[in-house]
Short mmCIF file of C-alpha atoms and ligand atoms in Angstrom, two decimals:
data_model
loop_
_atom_site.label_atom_id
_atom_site.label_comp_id
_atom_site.label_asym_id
_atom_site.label_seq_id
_atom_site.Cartn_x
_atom_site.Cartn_y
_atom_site.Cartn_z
CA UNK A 1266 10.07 0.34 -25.63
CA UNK A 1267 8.75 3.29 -27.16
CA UNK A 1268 6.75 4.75 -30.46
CA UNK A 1269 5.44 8.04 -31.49
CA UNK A 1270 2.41 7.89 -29.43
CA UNK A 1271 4.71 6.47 -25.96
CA UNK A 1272 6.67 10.02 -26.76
CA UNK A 1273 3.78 12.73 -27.48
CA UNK A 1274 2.36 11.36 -24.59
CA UNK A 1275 4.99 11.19 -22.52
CA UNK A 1276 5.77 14.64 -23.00
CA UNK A 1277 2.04 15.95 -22.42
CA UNK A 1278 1.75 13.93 -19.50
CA UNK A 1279 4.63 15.21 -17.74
CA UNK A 1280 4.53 19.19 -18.90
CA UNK A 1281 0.70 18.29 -16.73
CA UNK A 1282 1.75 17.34 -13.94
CA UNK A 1283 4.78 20.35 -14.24
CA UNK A 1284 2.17 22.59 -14.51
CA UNK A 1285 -0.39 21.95 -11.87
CA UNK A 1286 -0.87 24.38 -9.00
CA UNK A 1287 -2.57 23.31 -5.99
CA UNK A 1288 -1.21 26.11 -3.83
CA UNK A 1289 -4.47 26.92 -2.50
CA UNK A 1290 -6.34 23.38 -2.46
CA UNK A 1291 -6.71 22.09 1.90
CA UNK A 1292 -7.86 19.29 0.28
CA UNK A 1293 -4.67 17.70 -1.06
CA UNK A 1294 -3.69 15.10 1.15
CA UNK A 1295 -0.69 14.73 3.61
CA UNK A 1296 0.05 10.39 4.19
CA UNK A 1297 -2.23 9.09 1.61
CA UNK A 1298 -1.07 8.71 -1.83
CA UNK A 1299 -2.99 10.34 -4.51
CA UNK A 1300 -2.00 11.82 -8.45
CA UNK A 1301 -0.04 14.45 -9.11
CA UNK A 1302 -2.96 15.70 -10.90
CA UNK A 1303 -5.94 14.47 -12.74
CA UNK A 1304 -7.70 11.40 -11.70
CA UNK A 1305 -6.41 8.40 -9.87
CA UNK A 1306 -8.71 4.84 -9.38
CA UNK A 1307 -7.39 0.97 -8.27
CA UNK A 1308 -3.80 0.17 -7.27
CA UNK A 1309 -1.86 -2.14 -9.57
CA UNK A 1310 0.92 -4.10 -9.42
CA UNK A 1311 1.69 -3.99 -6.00
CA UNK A 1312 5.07 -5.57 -4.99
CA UNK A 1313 8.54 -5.29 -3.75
CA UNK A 1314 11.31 -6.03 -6.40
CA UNK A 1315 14.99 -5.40 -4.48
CA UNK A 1316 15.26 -2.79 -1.93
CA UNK A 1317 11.69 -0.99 -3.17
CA UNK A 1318 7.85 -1.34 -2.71
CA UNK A 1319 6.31 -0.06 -5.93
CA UNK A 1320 2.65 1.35 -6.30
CA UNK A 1321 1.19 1.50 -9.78
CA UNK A 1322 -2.40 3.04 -10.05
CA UNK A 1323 -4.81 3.80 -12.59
CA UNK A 1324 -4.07 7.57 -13.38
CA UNK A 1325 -5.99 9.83 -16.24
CA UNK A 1326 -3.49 12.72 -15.75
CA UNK A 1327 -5.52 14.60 -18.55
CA UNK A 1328 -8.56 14.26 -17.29
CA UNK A 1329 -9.65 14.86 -13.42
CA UNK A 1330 -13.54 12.86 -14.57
CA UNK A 1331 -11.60 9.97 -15.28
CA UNK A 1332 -10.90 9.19 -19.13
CA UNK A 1333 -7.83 7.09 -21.08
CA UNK A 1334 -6.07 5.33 -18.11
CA UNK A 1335 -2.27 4.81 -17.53
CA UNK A 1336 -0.20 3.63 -15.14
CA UNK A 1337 1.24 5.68 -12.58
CA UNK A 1338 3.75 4.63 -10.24
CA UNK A 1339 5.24 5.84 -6.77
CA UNK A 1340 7.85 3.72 -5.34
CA UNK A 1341 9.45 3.67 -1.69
CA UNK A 1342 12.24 1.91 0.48
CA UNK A 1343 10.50 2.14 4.21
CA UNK A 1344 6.84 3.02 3.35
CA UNK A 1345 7.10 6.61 4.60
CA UNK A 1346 9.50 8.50 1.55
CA UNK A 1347 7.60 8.23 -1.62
CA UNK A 1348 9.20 9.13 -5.06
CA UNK A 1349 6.94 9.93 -7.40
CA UNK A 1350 7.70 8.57 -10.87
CA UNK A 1351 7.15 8.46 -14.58
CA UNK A 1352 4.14 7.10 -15.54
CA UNK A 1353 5.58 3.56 -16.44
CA UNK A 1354 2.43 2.57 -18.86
CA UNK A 1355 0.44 4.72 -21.92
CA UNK A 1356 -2.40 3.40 -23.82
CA UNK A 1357 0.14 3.59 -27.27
CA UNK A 1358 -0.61 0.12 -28.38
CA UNK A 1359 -3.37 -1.42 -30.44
CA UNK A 1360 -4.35 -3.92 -27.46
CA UNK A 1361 -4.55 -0.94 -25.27
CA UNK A 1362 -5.16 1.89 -27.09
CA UNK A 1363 -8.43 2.69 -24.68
CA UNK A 1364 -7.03 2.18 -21.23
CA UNK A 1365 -3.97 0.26 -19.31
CA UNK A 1366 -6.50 -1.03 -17.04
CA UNK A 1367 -5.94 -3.00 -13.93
CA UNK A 1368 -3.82 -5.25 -12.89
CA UNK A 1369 -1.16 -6.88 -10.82
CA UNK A 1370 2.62 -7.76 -10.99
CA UNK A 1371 4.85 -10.90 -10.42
CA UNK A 1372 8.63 -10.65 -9.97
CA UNK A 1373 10.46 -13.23 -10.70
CA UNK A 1374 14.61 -13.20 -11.19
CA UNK A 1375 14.80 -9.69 -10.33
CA UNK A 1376 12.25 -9.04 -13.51
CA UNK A 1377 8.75 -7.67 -13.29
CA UNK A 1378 6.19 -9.40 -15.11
CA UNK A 1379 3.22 -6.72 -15.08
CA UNK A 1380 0.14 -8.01 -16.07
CA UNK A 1381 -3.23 -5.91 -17.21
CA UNK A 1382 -5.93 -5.50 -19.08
CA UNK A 1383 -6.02 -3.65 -22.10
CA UNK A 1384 -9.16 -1.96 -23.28
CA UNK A 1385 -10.27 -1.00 -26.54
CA UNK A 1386 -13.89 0.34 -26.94
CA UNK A 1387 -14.68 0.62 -30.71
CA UNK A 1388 -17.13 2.93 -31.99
CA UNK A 1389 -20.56 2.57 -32.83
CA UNK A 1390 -23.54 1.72 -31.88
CA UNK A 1391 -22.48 -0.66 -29.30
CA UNK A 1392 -23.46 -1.89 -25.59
CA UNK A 1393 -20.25 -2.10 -24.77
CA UNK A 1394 -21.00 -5.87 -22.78
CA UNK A 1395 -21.57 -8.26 -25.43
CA UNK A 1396 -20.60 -5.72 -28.48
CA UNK A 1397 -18.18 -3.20 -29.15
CA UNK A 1398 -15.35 -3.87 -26.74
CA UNK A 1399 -11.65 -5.22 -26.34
CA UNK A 1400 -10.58 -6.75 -22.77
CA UNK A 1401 -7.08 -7.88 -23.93
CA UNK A 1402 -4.81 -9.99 -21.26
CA UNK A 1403 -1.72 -8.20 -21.89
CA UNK A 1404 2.15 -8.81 -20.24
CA UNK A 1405 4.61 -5.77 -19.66
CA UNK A 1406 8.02 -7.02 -18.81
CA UNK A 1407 10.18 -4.67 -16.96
CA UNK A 1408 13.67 -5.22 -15.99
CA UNK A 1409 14.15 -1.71 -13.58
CA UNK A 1410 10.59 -1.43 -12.30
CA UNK A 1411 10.84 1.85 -13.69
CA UNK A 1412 9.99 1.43 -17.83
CA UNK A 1413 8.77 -1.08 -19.79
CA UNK A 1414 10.66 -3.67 -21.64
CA UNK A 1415 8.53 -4.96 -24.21
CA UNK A 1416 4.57 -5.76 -23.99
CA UNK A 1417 3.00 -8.19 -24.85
CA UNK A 1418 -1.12 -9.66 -26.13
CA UNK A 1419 -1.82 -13.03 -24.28
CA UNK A 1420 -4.91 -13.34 -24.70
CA UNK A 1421 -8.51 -11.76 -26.11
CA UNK A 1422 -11.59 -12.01 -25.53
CA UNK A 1423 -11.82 -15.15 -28.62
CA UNK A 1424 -9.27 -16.92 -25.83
CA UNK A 1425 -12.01 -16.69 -22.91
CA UNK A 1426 -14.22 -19.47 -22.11
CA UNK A 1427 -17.67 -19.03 -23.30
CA UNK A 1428 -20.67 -17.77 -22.26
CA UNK A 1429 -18.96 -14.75 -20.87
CA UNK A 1430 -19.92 -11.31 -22.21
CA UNK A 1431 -17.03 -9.10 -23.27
CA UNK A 1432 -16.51 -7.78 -19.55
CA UNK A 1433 -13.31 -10.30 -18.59
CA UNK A 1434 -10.50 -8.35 -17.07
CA UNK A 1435 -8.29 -7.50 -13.97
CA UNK A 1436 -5.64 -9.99 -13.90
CA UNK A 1437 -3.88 -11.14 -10.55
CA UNK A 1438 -1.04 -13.32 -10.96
CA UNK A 1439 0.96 -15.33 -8.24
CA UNK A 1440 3.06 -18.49 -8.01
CA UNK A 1441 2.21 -21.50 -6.40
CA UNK A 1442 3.42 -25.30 -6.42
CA UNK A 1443 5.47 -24.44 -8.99
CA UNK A 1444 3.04 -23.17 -11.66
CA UNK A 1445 1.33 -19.51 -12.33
CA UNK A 1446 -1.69 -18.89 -11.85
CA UNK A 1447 -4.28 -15.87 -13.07
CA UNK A 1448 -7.81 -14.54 -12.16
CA UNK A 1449 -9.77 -12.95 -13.80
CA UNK A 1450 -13.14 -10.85 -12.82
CA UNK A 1451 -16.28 -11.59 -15.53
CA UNK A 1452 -19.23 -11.17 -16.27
CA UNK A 1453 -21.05 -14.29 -18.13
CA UNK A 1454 -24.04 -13.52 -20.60
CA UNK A 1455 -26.59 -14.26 -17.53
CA UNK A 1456 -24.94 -11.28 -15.63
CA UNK A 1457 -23.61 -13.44 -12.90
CA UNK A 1458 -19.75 -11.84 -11.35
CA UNK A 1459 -17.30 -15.48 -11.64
CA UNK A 1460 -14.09 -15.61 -11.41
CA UNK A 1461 -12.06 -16.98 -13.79
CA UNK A 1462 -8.95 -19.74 -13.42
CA UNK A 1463 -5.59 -19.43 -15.50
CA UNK A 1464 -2.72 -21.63 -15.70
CA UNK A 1465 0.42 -21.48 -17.07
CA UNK A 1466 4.28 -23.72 -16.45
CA UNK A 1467 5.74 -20.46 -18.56
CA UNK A 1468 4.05 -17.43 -17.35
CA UNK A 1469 2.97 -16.48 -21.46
CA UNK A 1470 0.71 -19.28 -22.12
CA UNK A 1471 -2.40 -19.65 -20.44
CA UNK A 1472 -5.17 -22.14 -20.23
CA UNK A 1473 -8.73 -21.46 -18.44
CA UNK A 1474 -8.78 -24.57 -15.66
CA UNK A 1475 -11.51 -23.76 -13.44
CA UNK A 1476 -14.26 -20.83 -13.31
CA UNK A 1477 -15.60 -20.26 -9.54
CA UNK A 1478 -18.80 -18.51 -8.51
CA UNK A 1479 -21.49 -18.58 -5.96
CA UNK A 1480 -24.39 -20.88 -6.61
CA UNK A 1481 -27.07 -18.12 -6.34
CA UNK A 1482 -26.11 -14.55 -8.41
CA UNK A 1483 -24.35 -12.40 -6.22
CA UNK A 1484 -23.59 -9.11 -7.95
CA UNK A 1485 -23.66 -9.15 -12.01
CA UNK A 1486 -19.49 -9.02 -12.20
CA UNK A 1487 -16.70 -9.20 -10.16
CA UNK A 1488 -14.62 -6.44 -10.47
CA UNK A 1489 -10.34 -6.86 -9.64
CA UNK A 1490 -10.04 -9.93 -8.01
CA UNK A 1491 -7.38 -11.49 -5.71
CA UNK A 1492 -6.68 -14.95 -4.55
CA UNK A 1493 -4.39 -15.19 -1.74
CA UNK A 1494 -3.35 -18.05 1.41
CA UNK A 1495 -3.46 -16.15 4.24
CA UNK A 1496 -2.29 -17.52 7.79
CA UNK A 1497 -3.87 -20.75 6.47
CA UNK A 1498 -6.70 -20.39 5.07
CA UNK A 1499 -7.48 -18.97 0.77
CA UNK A 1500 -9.30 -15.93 0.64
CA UNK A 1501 -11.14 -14.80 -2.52
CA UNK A 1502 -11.32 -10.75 -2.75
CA UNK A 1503 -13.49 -9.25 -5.42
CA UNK A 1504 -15.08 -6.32 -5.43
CA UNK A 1505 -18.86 -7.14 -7.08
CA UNK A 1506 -20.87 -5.05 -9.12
CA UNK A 1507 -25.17 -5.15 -8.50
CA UNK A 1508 -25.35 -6.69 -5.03
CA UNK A 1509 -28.79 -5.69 -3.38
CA UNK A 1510 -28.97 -3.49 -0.35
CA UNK A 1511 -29.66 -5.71 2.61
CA UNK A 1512 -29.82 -4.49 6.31
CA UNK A 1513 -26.43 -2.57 6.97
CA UNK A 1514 -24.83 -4.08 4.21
CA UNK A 1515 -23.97 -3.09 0.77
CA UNK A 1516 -24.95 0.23 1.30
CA UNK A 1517 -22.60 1.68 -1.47
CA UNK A 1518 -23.15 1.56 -5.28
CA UNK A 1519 -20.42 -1.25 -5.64
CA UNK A 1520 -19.28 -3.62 -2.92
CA UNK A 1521 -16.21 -5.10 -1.98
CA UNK A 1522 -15.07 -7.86 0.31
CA UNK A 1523 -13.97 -11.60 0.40
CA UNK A 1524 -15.21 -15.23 0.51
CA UNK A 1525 -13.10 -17.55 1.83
CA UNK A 1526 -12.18 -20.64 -0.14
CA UNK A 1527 -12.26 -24.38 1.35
CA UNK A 1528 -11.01 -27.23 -0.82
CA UNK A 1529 -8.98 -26.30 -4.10
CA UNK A 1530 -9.57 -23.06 -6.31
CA UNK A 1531 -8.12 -25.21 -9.24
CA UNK A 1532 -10.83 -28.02 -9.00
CA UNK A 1533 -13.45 -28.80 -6.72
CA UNK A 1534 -13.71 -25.73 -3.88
CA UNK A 1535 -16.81 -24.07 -1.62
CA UNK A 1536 -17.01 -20.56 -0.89
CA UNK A 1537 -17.72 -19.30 2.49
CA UNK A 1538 -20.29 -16.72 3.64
CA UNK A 1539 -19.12 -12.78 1.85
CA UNK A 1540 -17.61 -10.57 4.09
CA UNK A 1541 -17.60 -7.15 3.36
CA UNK A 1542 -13.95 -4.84 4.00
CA UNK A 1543 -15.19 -1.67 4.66
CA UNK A 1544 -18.54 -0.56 5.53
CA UNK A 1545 -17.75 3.54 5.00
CA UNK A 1546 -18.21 5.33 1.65
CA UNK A 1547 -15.40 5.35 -0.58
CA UNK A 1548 -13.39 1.76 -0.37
CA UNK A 1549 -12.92 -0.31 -3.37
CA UNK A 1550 -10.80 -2.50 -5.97
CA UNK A 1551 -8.16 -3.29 -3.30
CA UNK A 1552 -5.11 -5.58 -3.98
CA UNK A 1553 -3.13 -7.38 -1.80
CA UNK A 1554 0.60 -8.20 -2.28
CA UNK A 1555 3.01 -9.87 0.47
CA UNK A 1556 7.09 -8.75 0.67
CA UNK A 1557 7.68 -12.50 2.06
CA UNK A 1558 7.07 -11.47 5.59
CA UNK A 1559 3.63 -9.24 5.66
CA UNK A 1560 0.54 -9.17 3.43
CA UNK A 1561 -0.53 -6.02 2.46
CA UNK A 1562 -3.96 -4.69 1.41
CA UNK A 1563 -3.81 -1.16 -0.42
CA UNK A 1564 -7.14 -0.29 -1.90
CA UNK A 1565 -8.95 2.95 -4.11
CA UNK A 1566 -10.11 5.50 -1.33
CA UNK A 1567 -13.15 6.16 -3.69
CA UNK A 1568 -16.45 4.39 -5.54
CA UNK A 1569 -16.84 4.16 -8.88
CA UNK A 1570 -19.91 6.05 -9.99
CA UNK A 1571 -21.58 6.81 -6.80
CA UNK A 1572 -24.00 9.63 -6.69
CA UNK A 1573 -21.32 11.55 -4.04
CA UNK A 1574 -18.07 13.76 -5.29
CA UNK A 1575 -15.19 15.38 -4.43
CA UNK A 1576 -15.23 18.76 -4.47
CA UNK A 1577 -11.44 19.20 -5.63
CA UNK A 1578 -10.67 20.97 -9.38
CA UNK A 1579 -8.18 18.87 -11.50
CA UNK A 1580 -7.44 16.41 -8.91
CA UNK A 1581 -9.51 13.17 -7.94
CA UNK A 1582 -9.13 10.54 -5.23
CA UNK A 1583 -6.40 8.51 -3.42
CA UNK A 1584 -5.55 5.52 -2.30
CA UNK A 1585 -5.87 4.10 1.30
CA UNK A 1586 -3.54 3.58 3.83
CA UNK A 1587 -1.45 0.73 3.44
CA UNK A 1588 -2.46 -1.82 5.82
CA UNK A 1589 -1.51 -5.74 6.68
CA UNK A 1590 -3.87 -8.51 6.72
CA UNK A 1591 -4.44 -10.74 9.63
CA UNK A 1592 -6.72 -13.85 9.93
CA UNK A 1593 -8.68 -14.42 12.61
CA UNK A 1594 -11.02 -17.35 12.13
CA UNK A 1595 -12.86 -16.38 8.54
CA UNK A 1596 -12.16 -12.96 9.31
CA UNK A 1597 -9.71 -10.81 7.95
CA UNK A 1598 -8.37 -7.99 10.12
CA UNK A 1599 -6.84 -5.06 8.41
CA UNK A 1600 -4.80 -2.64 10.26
CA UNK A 1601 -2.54 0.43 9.02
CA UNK A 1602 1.06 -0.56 9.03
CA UNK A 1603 3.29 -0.21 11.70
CA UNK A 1604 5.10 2.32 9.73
CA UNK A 1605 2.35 5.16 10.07
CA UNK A 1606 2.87 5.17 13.61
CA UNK A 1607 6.34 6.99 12.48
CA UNK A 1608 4.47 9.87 10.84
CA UNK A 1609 3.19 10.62 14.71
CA UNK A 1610 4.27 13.99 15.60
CA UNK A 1611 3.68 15.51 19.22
CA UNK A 1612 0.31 14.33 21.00
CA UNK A 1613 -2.16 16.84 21.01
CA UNK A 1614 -5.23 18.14 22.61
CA UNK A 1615 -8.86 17.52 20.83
CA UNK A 1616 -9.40 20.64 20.56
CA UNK A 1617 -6.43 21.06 18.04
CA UNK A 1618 -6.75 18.10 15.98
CA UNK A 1619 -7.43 18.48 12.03
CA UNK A 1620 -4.81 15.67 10.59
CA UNK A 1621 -4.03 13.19 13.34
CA UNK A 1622 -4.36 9.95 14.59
CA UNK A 1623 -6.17 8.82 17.31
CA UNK A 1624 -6.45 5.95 19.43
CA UNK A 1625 -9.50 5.36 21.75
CA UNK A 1626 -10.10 2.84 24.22
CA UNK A 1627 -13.96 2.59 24.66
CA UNK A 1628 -16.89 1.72 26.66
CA UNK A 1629 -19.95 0.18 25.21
CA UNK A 1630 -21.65 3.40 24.02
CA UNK A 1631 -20.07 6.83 22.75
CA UNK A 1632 -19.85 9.60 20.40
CA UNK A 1633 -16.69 11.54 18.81
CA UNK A 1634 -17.12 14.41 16.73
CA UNK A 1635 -14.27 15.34 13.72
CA UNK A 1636 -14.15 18.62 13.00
CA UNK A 1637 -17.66 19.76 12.79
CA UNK A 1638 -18.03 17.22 10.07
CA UNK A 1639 -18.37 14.05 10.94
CA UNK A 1640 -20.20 12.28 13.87
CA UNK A 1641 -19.55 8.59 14.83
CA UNK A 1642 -21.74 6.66 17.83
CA UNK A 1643 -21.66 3.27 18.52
CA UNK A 1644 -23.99 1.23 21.09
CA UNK A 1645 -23.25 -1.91 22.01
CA UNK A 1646 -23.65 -3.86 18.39
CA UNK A 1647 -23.81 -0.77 16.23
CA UNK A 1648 -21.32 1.81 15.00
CA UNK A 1649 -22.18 4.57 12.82
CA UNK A 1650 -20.69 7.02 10.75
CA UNK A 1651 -23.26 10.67 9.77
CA UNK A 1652 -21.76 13.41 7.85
CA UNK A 1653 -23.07 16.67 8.99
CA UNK A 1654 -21.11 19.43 7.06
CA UNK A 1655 -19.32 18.66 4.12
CA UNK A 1656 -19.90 15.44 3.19
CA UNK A 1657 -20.57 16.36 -0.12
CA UNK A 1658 -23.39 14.10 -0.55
CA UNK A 1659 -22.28 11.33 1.61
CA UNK A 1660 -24.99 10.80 4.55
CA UNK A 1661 -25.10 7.73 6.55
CA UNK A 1662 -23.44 4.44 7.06
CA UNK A 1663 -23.67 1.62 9.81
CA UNK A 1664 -22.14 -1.18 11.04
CA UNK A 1665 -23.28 -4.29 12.93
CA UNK A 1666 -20.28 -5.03 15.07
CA UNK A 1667 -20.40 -6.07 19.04
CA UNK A 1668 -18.07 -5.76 21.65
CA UNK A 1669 -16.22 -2.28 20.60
CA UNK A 1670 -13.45 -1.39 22.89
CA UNK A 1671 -11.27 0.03 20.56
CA UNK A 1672 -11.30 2.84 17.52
CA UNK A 1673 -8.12 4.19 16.25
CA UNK A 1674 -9.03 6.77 13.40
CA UNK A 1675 -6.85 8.11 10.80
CA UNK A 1676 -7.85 11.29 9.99
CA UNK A 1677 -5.97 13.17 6.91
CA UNK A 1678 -6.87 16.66 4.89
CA UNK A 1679 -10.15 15.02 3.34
CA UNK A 1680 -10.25 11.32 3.93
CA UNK A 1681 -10.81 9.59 7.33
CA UNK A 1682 -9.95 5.83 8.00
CA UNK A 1683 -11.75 4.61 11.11
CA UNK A 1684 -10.63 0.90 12.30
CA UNK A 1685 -12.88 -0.87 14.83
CA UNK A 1686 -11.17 -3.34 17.41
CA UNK A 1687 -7.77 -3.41 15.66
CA UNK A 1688 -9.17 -4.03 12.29
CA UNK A 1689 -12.40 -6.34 12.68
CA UNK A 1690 -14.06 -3.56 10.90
CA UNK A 1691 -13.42 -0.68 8.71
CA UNK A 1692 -15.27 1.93 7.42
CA UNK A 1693 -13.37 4.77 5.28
CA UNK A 1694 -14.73 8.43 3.82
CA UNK A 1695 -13.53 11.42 2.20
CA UNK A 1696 -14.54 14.34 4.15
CA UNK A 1697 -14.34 18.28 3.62
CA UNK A 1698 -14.24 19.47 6.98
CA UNK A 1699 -14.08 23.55 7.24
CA UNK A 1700 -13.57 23.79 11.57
CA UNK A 1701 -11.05 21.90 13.52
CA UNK A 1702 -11.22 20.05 16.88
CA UNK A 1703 -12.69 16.92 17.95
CA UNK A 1704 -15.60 16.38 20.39
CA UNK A 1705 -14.61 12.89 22.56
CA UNK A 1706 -17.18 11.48 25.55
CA UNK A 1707 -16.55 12.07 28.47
CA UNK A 1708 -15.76 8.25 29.20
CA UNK A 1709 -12.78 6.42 28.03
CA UNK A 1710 -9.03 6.68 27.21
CA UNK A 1711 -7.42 9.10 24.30
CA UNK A 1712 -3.90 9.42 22.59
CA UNK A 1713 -4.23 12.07 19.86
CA UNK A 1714 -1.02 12.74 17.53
CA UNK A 1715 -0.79 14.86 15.04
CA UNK A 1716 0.35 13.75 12.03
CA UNK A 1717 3.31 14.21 9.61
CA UNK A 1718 2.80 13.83 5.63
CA UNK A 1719 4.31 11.26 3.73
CA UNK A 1720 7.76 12.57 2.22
CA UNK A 1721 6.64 13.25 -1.48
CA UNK A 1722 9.95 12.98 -3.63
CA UNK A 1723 9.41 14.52 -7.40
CA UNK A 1724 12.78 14.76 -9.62
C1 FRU B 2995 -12.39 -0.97 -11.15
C2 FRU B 2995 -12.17 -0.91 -12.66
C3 FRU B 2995 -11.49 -2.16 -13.16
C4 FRU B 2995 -10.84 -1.67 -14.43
C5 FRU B 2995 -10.40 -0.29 -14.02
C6 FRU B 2995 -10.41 0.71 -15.13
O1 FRU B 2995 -12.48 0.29 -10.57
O2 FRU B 2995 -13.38 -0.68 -13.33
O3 FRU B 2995 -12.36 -3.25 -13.35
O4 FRU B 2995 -9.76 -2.47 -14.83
O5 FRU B 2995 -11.26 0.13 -12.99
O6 FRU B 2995 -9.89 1.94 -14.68
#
């Protein structure tokens, strides 16, 4: 599938990415994925089709502040060599003229079925909630998981049930007893986050069935959603826009986290108490996807329009390590795949560390220092995180968590990834650390590797 606009901006976007130079940029990272250049926010359409795992993200190769997204797209056979590919979707269509925005993908028959929203913001005088904007439910079939078939407009905003404002959009698809079924993040004309219920025996037509929310307004509207059965139990993710600031928790602009969900989300259901998946600075819009044996959760290592940066020149963000999901109880446990361990290179001493990986085995009070740059100290119910050089406007977060005997922190170029207790909690920041070394207490048990960058395959 292609027209005029597909092939001028095909062309621009890849002479871009040809010509970026980050020679001289420390800040580029080594086993995180981020764009080639320009500006990178959620994951989309995570899945495995055949022998590959493929990672679409929203990418605005022209513009590092964000601006017109696409789709870009790494794929990979064991987690660990990445090839970097053609952009697989451009805004070139009427439906989606302002933005490929999120979205998720279902294979089916060896064919992947990607599906996404597809903004239009017309101009004028507009608010942009309840006037002046397109969120289109649009299909892209691909048959190679490399370029697009054919695309195609499901539904718009006229299709939605009503009382929503114009804000309806981040479709995750999945299969289940037979039928396929969609969610969808809105925002209804009160400014209460739902989440919205599609069905469909064909996959192309699609009829609203349920709408699920909390009883009380929690958050305005509920960003890329995700509805997944995991090790028993269904799990709503959403990442909610306008929760209030309350003790330790939802410190950042924009949360993120998960409800579970008792009874049926396609008729009568009850959510559970919110639990929050990160509790650090830059964590949001995550998606999970499962290759049959695993569930993964792959999220944006950044916050949409938080009052902190990143300090790099025509680059912005990256993703997260990949991790898997676990269920303990109502909790989820996320914890970096087993295949990072492989990017371990020879154990080193603290005093040496800049990218590494460490594992600690603690006692109920401590304090480790990264790199000049970053102080964390837990007591016996608390862990924090305190930026003290380079934070670039990041400060403090906390964390209520009890019982800590175990941290095992991921720290790359810019971006650290520290998991409490084999995944209980997370919190995750960018960082731009100038020294190197790490400060440990006395106390307690270390394993410090260095680490080895992803294998970055361009053509
Ligand atoms: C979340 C989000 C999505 C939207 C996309 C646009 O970060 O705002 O709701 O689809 O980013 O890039």
């Amino acid at each position: 599938m292609s027209n005029a606009l597909y092939r001028d901006l095909k062309k621009l976007a890849e002479q871009t990415e040809k010509n970026a130079d980050f020679s001289n940029d420390n800040y580029r990272l080594n086993f995180h994925l981020m764009p080639p250049v320009g500006w990178l926010n959620d994951p989309n359409g995570l899945c495995k089709m055949g022998e590959y795992y493929h990672v679409f993200y929203q990418y605005s190769p022209f513009n590092a502040d964000g601006g017109v997204k696409h789709w870009g797209h790494y794929r990979s056979k064991d987690l660990l060599t990445w090839e970097q590919m053609p952009i697989i979707m451009y805004p070139d269509q009427p439906f989606d003229v302002h933005g490929v925005y999120s979205g998720s993908a279902l294979i089916e028959n060896d064919k992947m079925y990607l599906y996404y929203t597809g903004n239009v913001k017309l101009d004028g005088n507009f608010d942009y909630v309840n006037s002046g904007r397109e969120h289109n439910t649009v299909l892209a079939v691909s048959s190679d998981g490399v370029s697009v078939d054919y695309k195609k407009l499901l539904m718009k905003n006229t299709d939605y049930p009503e009382n929503l404002t114009l804000h309806v959009r981040d479709p995750k698809v999945f299969k289940y007893e037979n039928k396929y079924y969609m969610v969808q993040g809105a925002r209804t004309k009160q400014d209460k986050g739902v989440l919205l219920v599609f069905e469909s025996e064909n996959k192309f037509d699609w009829k609203h069935i349920n709408t699920i929310s909390t009883n009380e307004t929690f958050g305005y509207m509920w960003e890329c959603p995700d509805l997944f059965y995991l090790d028993g139990m269904w799990f709503l993710v959403c990442s909610p826009q306008g929760v209030k600031k309350q003790g330790n928790h939802y410190q950042n602009i924009y949360s993120c986290g998960y409800f579970p969900l008792y009874g049926d989300f396609r008729n009568e259901y009850k959510l559970g108490e919110f639990q929050e998946l990160d509790f650090g600075f830059d964590f949001y819009a995550p998606q999970t996807f499962t290759d049959g044996q695993r569930y993964f959760m792959l999220g944006w290592f950044g916050m949409p329009d938080a009052d902190y940066k990143n300090p790099t020149e025509n680059w912005q963000h990256c993703l997260t390590s990949l991790c898997t999901l676990k269920r303990s109880g109502k909790t989820i446990y996320r914890y970096p795949v087993i295949e990072i361990n492989k990017l371990r290179g020879k154990e080193i001493k603290p005093q040496d560390a800049t990218v590494f990986d460490l594992e600690y085995r603690c006692s109920q009070s401590g304090r480790i220092i990264i790199r000049n740059a970053l102080v964390i100290e837990w007591s016996e119910d608390l862990l924090s995180i305190t930026h003290i050089n380079g934070g670039n406007g990041r400060n403090t977060r906390k964390v209520d968590v009890s019982n800590i005997n175990f941290l095992r922190i991921l720290a790359d170029t810019s971006a650290v990834e520290i998991f409490i207790n084999g995944g209980e909690k997370v919190l995750s920041t960018r960082y731009y650390p100038k020294d190197t070394g790490i400060v440990l207490p006395e106390h307690g048990n270390a394993n410090i590797w260095e680490m080895k960058s992803l294998n970055i395959v361009k053509d």
